[in-house]
CSV table of C-alpha atoms in Angstrom, one decimal:
chain,number,residue,atom,x,y,z
A,108,MET,CA,60.9,90.5,181.6
A,109,THR,CA,58.4,87.8,182.7
A,110,HIS,CA,55.8,85.9,180.9
A,111,PRO,CA,52.3,85.0,182.1
A,112,THR,CA,53.0,81.3,182.2
A,113,THR,CA,56.3,79.6,182.9
A,114,PRO,CA,57.2,76.1,181.9
A,115,ALA,CA,57.1,75.0,185.6
A,116,ALA,CA,53.6,76.4,186.0
A,117,ALA,CA,52.5,74.7,182.8
A,118,ALA,CA,53.8,71.4,184.1
A,119,ALA,CA,52.1,71.9,187.5
A,120,GLY,CA,48.8,72.5,185.9
A,121,THR,CA,49.1,69.4,183.9
A,122,ALA,CA,50.0,67.4,187.1
A,123,HIS,CA,46.7,68.5,188.8
A,124,GLY,CA,44.7,67.3,185.8
A,125,LYS,CA,44.1,70.7,184.4
A,126,ARG,CA,45.4,71.6,181.0
A,127,THR,CA,46.9,75.1,181.0
A,128,VAL,CA,46.8,77.0,177.7
A,129,THR,CA,49.9,79.2,177.3
A,130,LYS,CA,49.4,82.3,175.4
A,131,LYS,CA,52.4,83.8,173.7
A,132,PRO,CA,53.1,87.5,174.2
A,133,TRP,CA,52.4,89.9,171.4
A,134,TYR,CA,56.1,90.0,170.3
A,135,GLY,CA,56.0,86.2,169.9
A,136,THR,CA,54.4,86.7,166.5
A,137,VAL,CA,57.0,89.1,165.3
A,138,PRO,CA,59.8,87.3,163.4
A,139,GLY,CA,62.5,89.6,164.5
A,140,LEU,CA,61.5,89.4,168.2
A,141,LYS,CA,61.0,85.7,168.6
A,142,ILE,CA,64.5,85.4,169.9
A,143,PHE,CA,63.3,87.1,173.2
A,144,LEU,CA,60.9,84.3,174.0
A,145,THR,CA,61.7,82.1,177.0
A,146,PRO,CA,62.6,78.6,175.8
A,147,VAL,CA,59.9,76.0,176.5
A,148,ALA,CA,60.7,72.4,177.1
A,149,THR,CA,58.8,70.3,174.6
A,150,SER,CA,57.6,66.9,175.3
A,151,PRO,CA,58.9,64.1,173.0
A,152,VAL,CA,56.6,63.1,170.2
A,153,LEU,CA,55.3,59.7,171.0
A,154,THR,CA,54.4,57.5,168.1
A,155,GLY,CA,53.2,54.0,168.1
A,156,GLU,CA,50.4,51.7,167.3
A,157,GLU,CA,46.9,51.8,168.9
A,158,ASP,CA,46.5,48.9,171.3
A,159,ALA,CA,42.9,47.7,171.8
A,160,ALA,CA,43.8,45.5,174.8
A,161,ALA,CA,45.3,48.5,176.6
A,162,SER,CA,42.1,50.5,175.9
A,163,ALA,CA,39.9,47.8,177.5
A,164,ALA,CA,42.1,47.6,180.5
A,165,ALA,CA,41.7,51.3,181.0
A,166,GLY,CA,37.9,51.0,180.9
A,167,SER,CA,37.7,53.3,177.9
A,168,ASP,CA,36.5,52.9,174.4
A,169,ALA,CA,39.2,55.4,173.2
A,170,PRO,CA,42.2,53.8,171.6
A,171,VAL,CA,45.3,53.9,173.8
A,172,SER,CA,48.8,54.0,172.3
A,173,SER,CA,51.1,51.3,173.4
A,174,GLY,CA,54.1,53.5,173.0
A,175,ARG,CA,55.9,51.2,170.7
A,176,PRO,CA,58.0,53.2,168.2
A,177,VAL,CA,57.2,53.1,164.5
A,178,ASP,CA,58.8,54.8,161.5
A,179,VAL,CA,57.4,58.2,160.8
A,180,PRO,CA,58.3,60.2,157.7
A,181,PRO,CA,60.6,63.2,158.5
A,182,PHE,CA,58.1,65.7,157.1
A,183,GLU,CA,55.5,64.5,159.6
A,184,ARG,CA,57.7,65.4,162.6
A,185,PRO,CA,57.7,68.8,164.1
A,186,GLY,CA,60.0,71.3,162.6
A,187,SER,CA,60.6,74.8,161.3
A,188,VAL,CA,58.0,76.3,159.0
A,189,LEU,CA,59.7,77.0,155.7
A,190,ARG,CA,58.8,80.1,153.8
A,191,ALA,CA,58.3,79.7,150.1
A,192,SER,CA,57.1,83.2,149.5
A,193,SER,CA,59.2,85.1,146.9
A,194,GLY,CA,58.3,88.4,148.7
A,195,ALA,CA,59.7,87.1,152.0
A,196,ALA,CA,62.8,85.9,150.2
A,197,ALA,CA,63.3,89.3,148.7
A,198,ARG,CA,63.2,90.8,152.2
A,199,GLY,CA,65.9,88.4,153.3
A,200,TRP,CA,63.9,85.7,155.0
A,201,TYR,CA,64.7,82.1,154.5
A,202,ALA,CA,62.8,80.8,151.4
A,203,PRO,CA,64.2,77.6,149.9
A,204,ARG,CA,63.7,77.2,146.2
A,205,LEU,CA,63.1,73.5,146.4
A,206,ALA,CA,61.7,71.4,149.2
A,207,GLY,CA,64.1,69.0,150.8
A,208,ALA,CA,63.9,65.3,150.4
A,209,PRO,CA,63.4,63.1,153.4
A,210,SER,CA,66.3,60.8,154.3
A,211,THR,CA,67.8,58.8,157.1
A,212,THR,CA,71.2,58.7,158.8
A,213,ARG,CA,72.1,55.5,157.0
A,214,GLN,CA,71.2,56.9,153.6
A,215,ALA,CA,73.1,60.1,154.3
A,216,GLU,CA,76.4,58.2,155.0
A,217,ILE,CA,77.2,58.4,151.3
A,218,LEU,CA,77.4,62.2,151.5
A,219,ASN,CA,80.5,61.9,153.8
A,220,THR,CA,82.8,60.1,151.4
A,221,GLY,CA,86.1,58.7,152.5
A,222,ILE,CA,89.2,60.5,151.3
A,223,ILE,CA,92.1,58.2,150.2
A,224,GLY,CA,95.5,59.8,150.7
A,225,ALA,CA,98.0,60.0,147.8
A,226,PRO,CA,100.5,57.2,147.7
A,227,THR,CA,103.3,59.7,147.2
A,228,GLY,CA,104.2,63.2,148.1
A,229,ILE,CA,104.5,66.1,145.7
A,230,ASP,CA,108.3,66.1,145.4
A,231,GLY,CA,110.0,65.0,142.1
A,232,VAL,CA,108.1,64.9,138.8
A,233,VAL,CA,104.5,63.9,138.0
A,234,ASN,CA,104.3,60.3,136.9
A,235,GLY,CA,100.5,60.0,136.5
A,236,THR,CA,97.4,59.3,138.6
A,237,ASP,CA,96.6,56.6,141.0
A,238,THR,CA,93.7,54.5,139.5
A,239,LEU,CA,92.2,53.8,142.9
A,240,SER,CA,92.1,57.4,144.4
A,241,SER,CA,92.6,59.5,141.2
A,242,THR,CA,95.3,61.4,143.2
A,243,MET,CA,98.5,62.6,141.6
A,244,ILE,CA,101.6,60.3,141.7
A,245,SER,CA,104.9,62.2,141.9
A,246,HIS,CA,108.3,60.6,142.1
A,247,ASP,CA,111.8,61.1,141.0
A,248,ALA,CA,114.5,58.6,142.1
A,249,PRO,CA,117.3,61.1,142.7
A,250,THR,CA,115.0,63.4,144.5
A,251,ALA,CA,113.8,60.6,146.8
A,252,TYR,CA,117.4,59.5,147.3
A,253,ASN,CA,118.5,63.0,148.4
A,254,ALA,CA,115.5,63.6,150.6
A,255,THR,CA,115.8,64.1,154.4
A,256,PRO,CA,115.1,61.5,155.7
A,257,ARG,CA,116.3,59.4,152.8
A,258,LYS,CA,113.4,57.6,151.0
A,259,LEU,CA,115.6,55.3,148.9
A,260,THR,CA,119.0,53.8,149.3
A,261,SER,CA,119.5,53.2,145.5
A,262,PRO,CA,118.7,55.7,142.7
A,263,ASN,CA,118.6,53.0,140.1
A,264,VAL,CA,115.3,52.6,138.1
A,265,LEU,CA,114.0,49.5,136.3
A,266,ILE,CA,111.2,49.8,133.6
A,267,ILE,CA,109.9,46.6,132.1
A,268,GLY,CA,107.0,46.0,129.7
A,269,THR,CA,106.2,44.2,126.5
A,270,VAL,CA,106.0,45.9,123.1
A,271,GLY,CA,103.1,48.4,122.9
A,272,SER,CA,102.6,48.7,126.6
A,273,GLY,CA,103.6,52.3,126.7
A,274,LYS,CA,106.9,52.1,128.5
A,275,SER,CA,108.8,54.0,125.8
A,276,SER,CA,106.5,57.0,126.0
A,277,PHE,CA,106.6,56.8,129.8
A,278,THR,CA,110.4,56.8,129.8
A,279,LYS,CA,110.7,59.7,127.5
A,280,THR,CA,108.3,61.8,129.5
A,281,VAL,CA,109.0,60.9,133.1
A,282,MET,CA,112.7,60.0,132.9
A,283,VAL,CA,113.9,62.5,130.3
A,284,MET,CA,111.7,65.5,129.5
A,285,ARG,CA,110.1,66.3,132.9
A,286,PRO,CA,113.3,65.9,135.0
A,287,LEU,CA,115.1,68.4,132.8
A,288,LEU,CA,112.8,71.1,134.3
A,289,LEU,CA,114.4,70.5,137.7
A,290,LYS,CA,117.4,72.4,138.8
A,291,ASN,CA,120.8,70.9,137.9
A,292,HIS,CA,119.3,67.8,136.2
A,293,ARG,CA,120.3,66.4,132.8
A,294,ALA,CA,119.9,63.2,130.9
A,295,VAL,CA,122.0,60.9,128.8
A,296,VAL,CA,120.2,58.4,126.6
A,297,PHE,CA,121.5,55.3,124.7
A,298,ASP,CA,118.9,55.3,122.0
A,299,LYS,CA,118.3,51.8,120.5
A,300,LYS,CA,114.9,51.9,118.8
A,301,ASP,CA,114.9,52.8,115.1
A,302,GLU,CA,112.3,55.5,114.2
A,303,GLY,CA,112.4,56.4,110.5
A,304,GLY,CA,116.1,55.8,110.0
A,305,GLU,CA,117.3,57.3,113.3
A,306,GLY,CA,116.8,56.9,117.0
A,307,GLU,CA,113.4,57.6,118.6
A,308,TYR,CA,114.9,60.3,120.8
A,309,ALA,CA,116.2,62.3,117.8
A,310,GLY,CA,113.2,64.6,117.7
A,311,VAL,CA,113.3,65.3,121.5
A,312,THR,CA,117.0,65.9,121.3
A,313,ARG,CA,116.6,68.5,118.5
A,314,ARG,CA,113.8,70.2,120.4
A,315,MET,CA,116.4,70.6,123.2
A,316,GLY,CA,118.7,72.4,120.9
A,317,THR,CA,121.3,69.8,120.0
A,318,GLU,CA,121.9,66.9,117.6
A,319,PRO,CA,122.0,63.2,118.6
A,320,LEU,CA,125.4,61.4,118.5
A,321,ARG,CA,124.9,58.9,115.7
A,322,PHE,CA,126.9,55.7,115.4
A,323,ASP,CA,127.0,54.1,112.0
A,324,PRO,CA,128.4,50.7,111.0
A,325,ASP,CA,130.3,52.3,108.1
A,326,GLY,CA,132.2,54.5,110.5
A,327,SER,CA,130.8,57.8,109.1
A,328,GLY,CA,129.3,58.8,112.5
A,329,THR,CA,130.6,59.3,116.0
A,330,ARG,CA,133.7,57.5,117.4
A,331,PHE,CA,134.1,56.2,120.9
A,332,ASN,CA,137.7,55.6,122.1
A,333,LEU,CA,138.1,52.6,124.3
A,334,MET,CA,141.2,54.2,125.8
A,335,ASP,CA,139.7,57.7,126.3
A,336,PRO,CA,141.7,59.5,128.9
A,337,LEU,CA,138.6,60.3,130.9
A,338,ILE,CA,138.0,56.6,131.6
A,339,ALA,CA,141.4,56.2,133.3
A,340,ARG,CA,141.0,59.6,135.0
A,341,GLY,CA,137.7,58.6,136.4
A,342,THR,CA,138.2,55.0,137.4
A,343,GLY,CA,142.0,54.5,137.3
A,344,LEU,CA,143.9,51.6,135.8
A,345,GLN,CA,141.5,49.1,137.4
A,346,GLY,CA,138.5,50.6,135.7
A,347,GLN,CA,140.3,50.7,132.4
A,348,MET,CA,141.3,47.1,132.8
A,349,LEU,CA,137.7,46.1,133.6
A,350,LEU,CA,136.5,47.8,130.5
A,351,ILE,CA,139.1,46.2,128.2
A,352,ASN,CA,138.2,42.7,129.6
A,353,ALA,CA,134.5,43.4,129.3
A,354,VAL,CA,134.8,44.5,125.7
A,355,ALA,CA,137.1,41.6,124.8
A,356,ARG,CA,134.5,39.3,126.4
A,357,ILE,CA,131.8,40.8,124.3
A,358,ALA,CA,133.9,40.5,121.2
A,359,ARG,CA,134.7,36.9,121.9
A,360,GLY,CA,131.1,35.8,122.3
A,361,ASP,CA,130.8,36.2,126.1
A,362,THR,CA,134.0,34.2,126.9
A,363,PRO,CA,135.3,35.6,130.2
A,364,ALA,CA,139.0,36.5,130.6
A,365,THR,CA,141.2,34.1,132.5
A,366,GLU,CA,143.5,35.2,135.3
A,367,TRP,CA,146.4,35.0,132.8
A,368,GLU,CA,144.5,37.2,130.3
A,369,GLU,CA,143.7,39.7,133.1
A,370,LYS,CA,147.3,39.9,134.1
A,371,ALA,CA,148.4,40.3,130.4
A,372,THR,CA,145.9,43.1,130.0
A,373,ARG,CA,147.1,44.9,133.1
A,374,TYR,CA,150.7,44.7,132.0
A,375,ALA,CA,149.9,46.0,128.5
A,376,LEU,CA,148.0,49.0,130.0
A,377,GLN,CA,150.9,49.9,132.2
A,378,LEU,CA,153.3,49.9,129.2
A,379,LEU,CA,150.8,52.0,127.2
A,380,PHE,CA,150.3,54.6,130.0
A,381,GLU,CA,154.0,55.0,130.4
A,382,LYS,CA,154.5,55.6,126.7
A,383,PHE,CA,151.7,58.2,126.4
A,384,GLU,CA,152.2,59.9,129.8
A,385,ASP,CA,153.9,62.9,128.3
A,386,THR,CA,152.3,63.1,124.9
A,387,ARG,CA,149.4,65.4,123.9
A,388,ARG,CA,147.7,62.8,121.8
A,389,ALA,CA,145.3,60.5,123.6
A,390,ALA,CA,146.1,56.8,123.3
A,391,THR,CA,143.7,54.7,121.3
A,392,THR,CA,142.7,51.1,121.1
A,393,THR,CA,145.0,50.6,118.1
A,394,ASP,CA,147.9,51.8,120.2
A,395,LEU,CA,147.2,49.1,122.8
A,396,MET,CA,147.5,46.2,120.3
A,397,PRO,CA,151.3,45.9,120.2
A,398,PHE,CA,151.6,45.7,124.0
A,399,LEU,CA,149.1,42.8,124.3
A,400,GLY,CA,151.3,39.7,124.2
A,401,LEU,CA,154.5,41.2,125.6
A,402,VAL,CA,156.0,39.3,128.5
A,403,PRO,CA,157.5,41.0,131.5
A,404,THR,CA,161.2,40.3,131.9
A,405,ASP,CA,161.4,41.1,135.6
A,406,GLN,CA,159.0,38.5,136.9
A,407,GLY,CA,161.3,35.5,136.7
A,408,LEU,CA,158.8,33.5,134.5
A,409,SER,CA,159.8,30.2,133.2
A,410,GLY,CA,159.8,29.5,129.5
A,411,GLU,CA,156.5,27.7,129.8
A,412,ALA,CA,154.9,30.5,131.9
A,413,SER,CA,156.3,33.1,129.5
A,414,GLU,CA,154.7,31.4,126.6
A,415,ARG,CA,151.4,31.1,128.4
A,416,PHE,CA,151.5,34.8,129.3
A,417,HIS,CA,152.2,35.6,125.7
A,418,GLN,CA,149.3,33.5,124.5
A,419,ALA,CA,147.0,35.1,127.0
A,420,GLY,CA,147.8,38.6,125.7
A,421,LEU,CA,147.4,37.6,122.1
A,422,SER,CA,143.9,36.2,122.9
A,423,ILE,CA,142.7,39.6,124.1
A,424,ARG,CA,144.5,41.3,121.3
A,425,PHE,CA,142.8,39.2,118.6
A,426,GLY,CA,139.4,39.7,120.1
A,427,LEU,CA,139.9,43.5,120.1
A,428,GLN,CA,141.3,43.5,116.6
A,429,ASN,CA,138.2,41.7,115.3
A,430,LEU,CA,136.1,44.4,116.8
A,431,LEU,CA,138.1,47.2,115.3
A,432,GLU,CA,138.1,45.6,111.9
A,433,THR,CA,134.4,44.9,111.9
A,434,TYR,CA,133.4,48.4,113.0
A,435,ALA,CA,136.1,50.5,111.5
A,436,GLY,CA,135.6,54.2,112.4
A,437,VAL,CA,133.4,53.4,115.4
A,438,PHE,CA,136.1,52.3,117.9
A,439,ASP,CA,139.4,52.9,116.2
A,440,GLY,CA,140.4,56.5,116.9
A,441,GLU,CA,140.0,59.3,119.4
A,442,THR,CA,136.6,60.1,120.8
A,443,SER,CA,134.7,62.6,118.6
A,444,ARG,CA,134.9,66.1,119.9
A,445,ARG,CA,131.1,66.4,119.7
A,446,VAL,CA,130.8,63.9,122.5
A,447,ASP,CA,130.4,66.0,125.7
A,448,LEU,CA,127.8,66.9,128.3
A,449,SER,CA,127.4,70.6,127.5
A,450,HIS,CA,123.7,70.2,126.9
A,451,LYS,CA,120.8,69.2,129.1
A,452,LEU,CA,120.2,66.1,126.9
A,453,THR,CA,122.9,64.0,125.3
A,454,THR,CA,121.7,61.1,123.0
A,455,PHE,CA,123.9,58.3,121.8
A,456,ASP,CA,122.0,57.1,118.7
A,457,ILE,CA,122.9,53.4,118.3
A,458,SER,CA,119.7,52.5,116.5
A,459,GLN,CA,121.5,51.8,113.2
A,460,LEU,CA,124.0,49.3,114.8
A,461,PRO,CA,123.1,45.6,114.3
A,462,ASP,CA,121.0,44.0,117.1
A,463,SER,CA,123.3,41.0,117.2
A,464,GLY,CA,127.0,41.3,117.7
A,465,PRO,CA,129.3,43.3,120.0
A,466,ALA,CA,128.7,46.9,118.7
A,467,ILE,CA,125.7,47.9,120.9
A,468,PRO,CA,126.9,46.5,124.3
A,469,THR,CA,130.4,47.9,123.5
A,470,VAL,CA,129.1,51.4,123.0
A,471,MET,CA,127.1,51.2,126.2
A,472,ALA,CA,130.0,49.8,128.2
A,473,ILE,CA,132.4,52.5,126.9
A,474,GLY,CA,129.8,55.2,127.4
A,475,ASN,CA,129.2,54.1,131.0
A,476,MET,CA,132.9,54.3,131.9
A,477,TRP,CA,133.3,57.6,129.9
A,478,LEU,CA,130.5,59.1,132.0
A,479,MET,CA,132.2,58.1,135.2
A,480,GLY,CA,135.3,60.0,134.2
A,481,ARG,CA,133.5,63.0,132.8
A,482,LEU,CA,131.3,63.5,135.8
A,483,ARG,CA,134.2,63.5,138.2
A,484,GLU,CA,135.2,66.8,136.6
A,485,GLU,CA,131.6,68.2,136.3
A,486,ARG,CA,130.1,67.6,139.7
A,487,GLY,CA,126.9,69.2,141.0
A,488,PHE,CA,124.5,67.7,138.5
A,489,VAL,CA,122.0,64.9,138.7
A,490,THR,CA,122.2,62.7,135.6
A,491,ASN,CA,119.6,60.3,134.5
A,492,VAL,CA,121.3,57.7,132.3
A,493,ILE,CA,118.7,55.8,130.2
A,494,TYR,CA,119.7,52.4,128.7
A,495,GLU,CA,117.1,51.4,126.2
A,496,GLU,CA,117.4,47.6,125.8
A,497,GLY,CA,119.1,47.7,129.2
A,498,TRP,CA,119.6,44.0,129.4
A,499,HIS,CA,122.8,44.6,127.3
A,500,MET,CA,124.2,46.3,130.4
A,501,ILE,CA,122.9,44.2,133.2
A,502,GLY,CA,122.4,40.8,131.5
A,503,GLY,CA,125.7,40.5,129.7
A,504,PRO,CA,129.5,40.9,130.0
A,505,SER,CA,129.0,44.6,131.0
A,506,ALA,CA,127.1,43.7,134.2
A,507,GLN,CA,130.3,43.5,136.2
A,508,LEU,CA,131.1,47.1,135.2
A,509,VAL,CA,127.7,48.4,136.4
A,510,LYS,CA,128.0,46.4,139.7
A,511,SER,CA,131.5,47.6,140.5
A,512,ASN,CA,130.6,51.2,139.8
A,513,GLN,CA,127.4,51.4,141.9
A,514,LYS,CA,129.0,53.2,144.8
A,515,LEU,CA,130.8,55.6,142.4
A,516,SER,CA,127.6,56.2,140.5
A,517,ARG,CA,125.8,57.4,143.6
A,518,SER,CA,128.6,59.7,144.6
A,519,LEU,CA,128.6,61.2,141.1
A,520,GLY,CA,124.8,61.8,141.1
A,521,ILE,CA,124.0,59.1,138.4
A,522,SER,CA,120.6,57.5,138.3
A,523,ASN,CA,120.8,54.5,135.9
A,524,VAL,CA,117.5,53.7,134.2
A,525,PHE,CA,117.3,50.3,132.6
A,526,VAL,CA,114.5,49.8,130.1
A,527,MET,CA,113.8,46.2,128.8
A,528,HIS,CA,110.9,44.0,127.8
A,529,LYS,CA,111.1,41.4,130.6
A,530,GLY,CA,113.3,40.5,133.5
A,531,THR,CA,113.7,36.9,132.5
A,532,ASP,CA,116.3,38.1,130.0
A,533,ILE,CA,118.7,38.5,132.9
A,534,PRO,CA,120.5,35.3,133.9
A,535,PRO,CA,120.0,34.7,137.7
A,536,ASP,CA,123.7,34.1,138.1
A,537,SER,CA,124.7,37.3,136.4
A,538,PRO,CA,126.2,40.2,138.4
A,539,GLY,CA,123.5,42.3,136.8
A,540,TYR,CA,120.8,40.4,138.6
A,541,THR,CA,122.1,42.0,141.8
A,542,VAL,CA,121.7,45.4,140.2
A,543,VAL,CA,118.1,44.6,139.4
A,544,GLN,CA,117.3,43.4,143.0
A,545,GLU,CA,118.9,46.6,144.3
A,546,ALA,CA,116.8,48.9,142.1
A,547,GLN,CA,114.3,50.6,144.4
A,548,THR,CA,112.1,52.2,141.8
A,549,VAL,CA,110.2,49.8,139.6
A,550,TYR,CA,107.7,50.5,136.8
A,551,ALA,CA,106.2,47.2,135.6
A,552,PHE,CA,104.0,47.6,132.4
A,553,ARG,CA,102.1,44.8,130.8
A,554,GLN,CA,103.7,41.3,130.7
A,555,ASP,CA,102.2,38.9,128.1
A,556,ARG,CA,103.6,35.6,129.5
A,557,PRO,CA,102.7,34.2,132.9
A,558,GLU,CA,106.4,33.4,133.7
A,559,ASP,CA,107.4,37.0,133.1
A,560,ALA,CA,104.6,38.3,135.3
A,561,ARG,CA,105.5,35.9,138.0
A,562,TRP,CA,109.2,37.0,137.8
A,563,ALA,CA,108.2,40.6,138.4
A,564,GLN,CA,105.9,39.7,141.3
A,565,GLU,CA,108.5,37.5,143.0
A,566,THR,CA,111.5,39.7,142.4
A,567,PHE,CA,110.0,42.9,143.6
A,568,ASN,CA,107.8,41.4,146.3
A,569,PHE,CA,104.5,42.5,144.8
A,570,ALA,CA,101.2,41.3,146.2
A,571,PRO,CA,100.4,37.7,145.1
A,572,ASP,CA,97.6,38.9,142.8
A,573,THR,CA,99.8,41.4,141.0
A,574,ALA,CA,101.0,38.8,138.5
A,575,ALA,CA,97.4,38.6,137.1
A,576,THR,CA,97.1,42.4,137.1
A,577,LEU,CA,100.3,42.7,135.1
A,578,MET,CA,98.9,40.5,132.3
A,579,GLY,CA,95.8,42.6,132.0
A,580,LEU,CA,97.2,46.2,132.1
A,581,ASN,CA,96.1,48.6,129.4
A,582,PRO,CA,98.7,50.6,127.4
A,583,GLY,CA,99.9,53.5,129.5
A,584,HIS,CA,99.1,51.7,132.8
A,585,CYS,CA,101.8,50.2,135.1
A,586,VAL,CA,102.4,48.9,138.6
A,587,PHE,CA,104.7,51.3,140.4
A,588,LYS,CA,106.7,50.6,143.5
A,589,TYR,CA,109.5,52.5,145.3
A,590,GLY,CA,111.4,51.6,148.4
A,591,SER,CA,109.5,49.4,150.8
A,592,ASN,CA,106.1,51.0,150.0
A,593,PRO,CA,103.3,48.9,148.6
A,594,GLU,CA,102.8,48.9,144.9
A,595,THR,CA,100.4,51.3,143.2
A,596,HIS,CA,98.5,51.0,139.9
A,597,ILE,CA,99.0,54.2,138.0
A,598,ARG,CA,97.9,55.6,134.7
A,599,HIS,CA,100.4,57.7,132.8
A,600,ILE,CA,99.1,61.0,131.6
A,601,ARG,CA,100.7,63.2,128.9
A,602,SER,CA,100.0,66.7,127.6
A,603,ASP,CA,99.2,67.2,123.9
A,604,TRP,CA,102.8,68.4,123.3
A,605,GLU,CA,104.2,65.4,125.1
A,606,VAL,CA,102.0,63.1,123.0
A,607,GLU,CA,103.4,64.7,119.9
A,608,VAL,CA,107.0,64.5,120.9
A,609,THR,CA,106.9,61.0,122.4
A,610,ASN,CA,105.0,59.3,119.6
A,611,THR,CA,106.9,56.1,118.7
A,612,ASP,CA,104.5,54.7,116.1
A,613,SER,CA,105.1,57.0,113.2
A,614,ALA,CA,105.7,54.0,110.8
A,615,MET,CA,102.4,52.4,111.7
A,616,ALA,CA,100.6,55.7,111.6
A,617,ALA,CA,102.0,56.4,108.1
A,618,GLY,CA,100.4,53.1,106.9
A,619,ASN,CA,97.1,54.4,108.2
A,620,ALA,CA,97.3,57.7,106.3
A,621,THR,CA,94.8,58.6,103.6
A,622,THR,CA,95.5,60.5,100.4
């Protein structure tokens, strides 16, 4: 099919000074047949300003364009004819409802927005949203530790934040309730905060189908045996001796045991284990008392050395006796049968024990060693162990226990979660400070004091401006960091059911009620 005039002919006619008018064939006016027209090269649309000097030089009065480009509105440039007829639209032709708006390439850049990748993957549990990209933040320390390749080398978690910053609600939701939905996950909580006469985890525990293990100063609640067989079964004589020395140190006002006292404790434990080796009843702390102070006769000790050995044993003995007498029914007897791990959530309610004194850190220390022994017999689970007021474990006499059991904890699938107000509560020379530095999952909520914010920034290698950010965080917001990844500012989000269950301000809410 040929046309009367080709583009080449049209160009030749123009070159000889003649303007050739090209007539379209009849089917060029039919919309459906326009596609059969031969493409015609169009000349560029020249725009510019009229130049009077150029007109005079050409010997003409007609204005001549200088060819200098100027801005021309888009609707004045050649383009497709848009149909606005509703009849044409009904027949399927293009008929835009609204006329387009003119724009430029620079203006249209905003239409191609940049996409910020999520700081984490989708494994683990949902923590909240990234405040920068609004993407989901998902993380679970044991899941990241067990990933291939491994994302963490330590499953321990540290949560710090001042009162009212939202760390308690975050801990309940992200460290307890949501991980329980994962396969072979369970949680053990040492519940310190009083909420209406019982621990704040009591409601969550009951919703999971069990009762919290309540410790009362009057001895009417749960008992924890310092000599529970599971402790020696899990950590051996050395672990049992470390626990005795740690509890004695707590009971004696943080006075560490001397090498003579450690030797006297070890000898007393050996005698006790020999006596109860073939008995059905478990040995208790009261059973240990008569052996503390006995002097070995096969060591060839001099009279002075024997007396010193005897005094060392009595020192440990008197410290433990003061503990048993002060908290009768809490530590003097066999461990209550209700203490087990048969449920997904086990809560040790220590909210009614006095804040000062040896009771709370002693329960935490015994519970830590008891878990080690119990989990050796029940492998295959990942256990989140939450220590509310966790500075008792990593800032006091129990810190050595945690540090010495780090490798064993990882092999038993334990993720220790330490919750506290500020990191400056931990002495820099404490063994627990090493535990803090090794924690590779950190959630830092608001810090009110500059020194506390700087401590977090320096300890966890946050960006230099993060200290100021920590002091201005709103409730429910925190700075999150795991492994060697940069920190992320996240906002914790809870469902309506989680808000109801994790509410920790019932006392204040009651004062705001109307009648």
